[in-house]
């Protein structure tokens, strides 16, 4: 079985040579050497999304090795890092340049994301530039929906209105 696997990878030797090479390892009584665990998709995603200076040195090395082996993932990581910098530093005016860069990657999910951003580019740019946000409003809407769900089928609209206005 091992001979068939390594033959697919280009090994030209015989099965007997493989067996002869493995014999001392089998008779030593030591366990087989462990291979390093491959990182999960979730780990790699977390490494890409996180700020590079917050990564442990070992994780940074793993990420660098992965990105050098996969040019598509490297392109995505570059785009994600650039977009995170735009969001973090409120540089919404850099968004059109980032959109052009992201479109050159030829990756369908990323191009779909950029297409969605372009649908309302002015609002997205304002959201990434201006210091204001709709967080408090969203919190109130969430609270009202929670109250409505609690009262579902038990009371009228007047009671809901009363609870919201006098809270």
CSV table of C-alpha atoms in Angstrom, one decimal:
chain,number,residue,atom,x,y,z
A,1,UNK,CA,0.0,0.0,0.0
A,2,UNK,CA,2.8,2.4,0.9
A,3,UNK,CA,4.7,1.4,-2.2
A,4,UNK,CA,1.6,2.2,-4.3
A,5,UNK,CA,1.3,5.7,-2.7
A,6,UNK,CA,4.9,6.7,-3.2
A,7,UNK,CA,4.9,5.3,-6.7
A,8,UNK,CA,2.1,7.7,-7.6
A,9,UNK,CA,4.4,10.5,-6.4
A,10,UNK,CA,7.2,9.4,-8.7
A,11,UNK,CA,9.1,6.7,-6.8
A,12,UNK,CA,10.7,4.2,-9.2
A,13,UNK,CA,12.2,1.7,-6.8
A,14,UNK,CA,10.8,-1.7,-6.0
A,15,UNK,CA,8.5,-2.9,-3.2
A,16,UNK,CA,11.3,-4.9,-1.7
A,17,UNK,CA,13.5,-1.7,-1.3
A,18,UNK,CA,10.7,0.0,0.5
A,19,UNK,CA,10.2,-3.0,2.8
A,20,UNK,CA,14.0,-3.1,3.5
A,21,UNK,CA,14.0,0.6,4.4
A,22,UNK,CA,11.1,0.2,6.8
A,23,UNK,CA,12.3,-3.0,8.6
A,24,UNK,CA,14.6,-1.2,11.1
A,25,UNK,CA,11.8,1.2,12.0
A,26,UNK,CA,9.3,-1.6,12.6
A,27,UNK,CA,11.7,-3.6,14.8
A,28,UNK,CA,12.8,-0.6,16.9
A,29,UNK,CA,9.5,-0.7,18.9
A,30,UNK,CA,9.3,3.1,18.8
A,31,UNK,CA,6.1,4.7,17.7
A,32,UNK,CA,6.0,6.2,14.2
A,33,UNK,CA,7.1,9.8,14.1
A,34,UNK,CA,4.2,12.2,14.3
A,35,UNK,CA,3.5,14.6,11.5
A,36,UNK,CA,2.7,18.2,12.5
A,37,UNK,CA,-1.1,18.7,12.7
A,38,UNK,CA,-2.5,20.6,9.7
A,39,UNK,CA,-4.3,23.7,10.7
A,40,UNK,CA,-8.1,23.7,10.3
A,41,UNK,CA,-9.9,26.1,7.9
A,42,UNK,CA,-11.2,28.0,11.0
A,43,UNK,CA,-7.7,28.5,12.3
A,44,UNK,CA,-6.4,29.8,9.0
A,45,UNK,CA,-9.4,32.1,8.7
A,46,UNK,CA,-8.7,33.4,12.2
A,47,UNK,CA,-5.0,34.0,11.3
A,48,UNK,CA,-5.9,35.9,8.2
A,49,UNK,CA,-8.6,38.1,9.9
A,50,UNK,CA,-6.5,38.9,13.0
A,51,UNK,CA,-4.1,41.8,13.0
A,52,UNK,CA,-0.6,40.5,12.1
A,53,UNK,CA,1.0,41.9,15.2
A,54,UNK,CA,-1.4,40.1,17.5
A,55,UNK,CA,-0.5,36.6,16.1
A,56,UNK,CA,1.9,34.4,17.9
A,57,UNK,CA,5.2,33.8,16.1
A,58,UNK,CA,4.4,30.1,15.5
A,59,UNK,CA,1.0,31.0,14.0
A,60,UNK,CA,2.6,33.7,11.9
A,61,UNK,CA,5.1,31.2,10.5
A,62,UNK,CA,2.3,28.7,9.7
A,63,UNK,CA,0.3,31.4,7.9
A,64,UNK,CA,3.3,32.5,5.9
A,65,UNK,CA,3.9,29.0,4.8
A,66,UNK,CA,0.3,28.5,3.8
A,67,UNK,CA,0.1,31.7,1.9
A,68,UNK,CA,3.3,31.0,-0.1
A,69,UNK,CA,1.8,27.6,-1.1
A,70,UNK,CA,-1.5,29.0,-2.3
A,71,UNK,CA,-1.5,32.1,-4.4
A,72,UNK,CA,-5.3,32.4,-4.4
A,73,UNK,CA,-5.4,32.4,-0.6
A,74,UNK,CA,-2.6,34.9,-0.6
A,75,UNK,CA,-4.6,37.2,-2.8
A,76,UNK,CA,-7.7,36.9,-0.5
A,77,UNK,CA,-5.6,37.5,2.6
A,78,UNK,CA,-4.1,40.7,1.0
A,79,UNK,CA,-7.6,41.9,0.2
A,80,UNK,CA,-9.0,41.1,3.6
A,81,UNK,CA,-6.1,42.8,5.3
A,82,UNK,CA,-6.6,45.9,3.1
A,83,UNK,CA,-10.3,46.1,3.8
A,84,UNK,CA,-9.7,45.6,7.5
A,85,UNK,CA,-7.3,48.5,7.5
A,86,UNK,CA,-9.8,50.7,5.7
A,87,UNK,CA,-12.5,49.8,8.3
A,88,UNK,CA,-10.1,50.2,11.2
A,89,UNK,CA,-8.6,53.5,10.2
A,90,UNK,CA,-11.9,55.0,8.7
A,91,UNK,CA,-10.3,55.5,5.3
A,92,UNK,CA,-13.5,55.2,3.2
A,93,UNK,CA,-12.0,57.3,0.5
A,94,UNK,CA,-9.6,54.4,-0.3
A,95,UNK,CA,-12.5,52.1,-1.0
A,96,UNK,CA,-12.6,52.5,-4.8
A,97,UNK,CA,-9.0,51.6,-5.1
A,98,UNK,CA,-9.5,48.6,-2.9
A,99,UNK,CA,-12.5,47.5,-5.0
A,100,UNK,CA,-10.4,47.6,-8.2
A,101,UNK,CA,-7.7,45.6,-6.5
A,102,UNK,CA,-10.2,43.0,-5.2
A,103,UNK,CA,-11.8,42.7,-8.7
A,104,UNK,CA,-8.4,41.7,-10.2
A,105,UNK,CA,-8.2,38.6,-8.0
A,106,UNK,CA,-10.7,36.8,-10.3
A,107,UNK,CA,-12.2,35.0,-7.2
A,108,UNK,CA,-16.0,34.7,-7.5
A,109,UNK,CA,-16.9,35.2,-3.8
A,110,UNK,CA,-14.7,38.3,-3.5
A,111,UNK,CA,-16.1,39.7,-6.7
A,112,UNK,CA,-19.6,39.1,-5.5
A,113,UNK,CA,-18.7,41.0,-2.3
A,114,UNK,CA,-17.3,44.0,-4.3
A,115,UNK,CA,-20.4,44.0,-6.5
A,116,UNK,CA,-22.6,44.3,-3.4
A,117,UNK,CA,-20.5,47.2,-2.1
A,118,UNK,CA,-20.8,49.0,-5.4
A,119,UNK,CA,-24.6,48.9,-5.3
A,120,UNK,CA,-24.6,51.6,-2.6
A,121,UNK,CA,-21.0,52.9,-2.8
A,122,UNK,CA,-21.9,56.3,-1.4
A,123,UNK,CA,-23.4,54.8,1.8
A,124,UNK,CA,-20.6,52.3,2.3
A,125,UNK,CA,-18.0,55.0,1.8
A,126,UNK,CA,-19.8,57.3,4.3
A,127,UNK,CA,-20.0,54.4,6.8
A,128,UNK,CA,-16.3,53.7,6.5
A,129,UNK,CA,-15.4,57.4,6.8
A,130,UNK,CA,-17.7,59.1,9.2
A,131,UNK,CA,-17.4,58.6,13.0
A,132,UNK,CA,-21.2,58.2,13.4
A,133,UNK,CA,-23.0,54.9,13.4
A,134,UNK,CA,-26.5,53.5,13.9
A,135,UNK,CA,-25.6,51.3,16.9
A,136,UNK,CA,-27.9,52.9,19.4
A,137,UNK,CA,-30.8,52.9,17.0
A,138,UNK,CA,-30.2,49.2,16.3
A,139,UNK,CA,-30.2,48.5,20.0
A,140,UNK,CA,-33.6,50.2,20.5
A,141,UNK,CA,-35.0,48.3,17.5
A,142,UNK,CA,-33.7,45.0,19.0
A,143,UNK,CA,-35.3,45.9,22.4
A,144,UNK,CA,-38.6,46.7,20.8
A,145,UNK,CA,-38.6,43.4,18.9
A,146,UNK,CA,-37.9,41.5,22.1
A,147,UNK,CA,-40.8,43.2,23.9
A,148,UNK,CA,-43.1,42.4,20.9
A,149,UNK,CA,-42.0,38.7,21.0
A,150,UNK,CA,-42.6,38.5,24.7
A,151,UNK,CA,-46.2,39.8,24.3
A,152,UNK,CA,-47.1,37.9,21.1
A,153,UNK,CA,-50.7,36.8,21.2
A,154,UNK,CA,-51.2,38.1,24.8
A,155,UNK,CA,-51.9,41.8,24.5
A,156,UNK,CA,-52.9,44.5,22.1
A,157,UNK,CA,-50.8,47.1,20.3
A,158,UNK,CA,-51.8,49.7,22.9
A,159,UNK,CA,-50.0,47.8,25.7
A,160,UNK,CA,-46.9,47.3,23.5
A,161,UNK,CA,-46.9,51.1,22.7
A,162,UNK,CA,-47.3,51.9,26.4
A,163,UNK,CA,-44.4,49.6,27.4
A,164,UNK,CA,-42.1,51.1,24.7
A,165,UNK,CA,-42.9,54.7,25.5
A,166,UNK,CA,-42.7,54.4,29.3
A,167,UNK,CA,-39.7,52.2,29.5
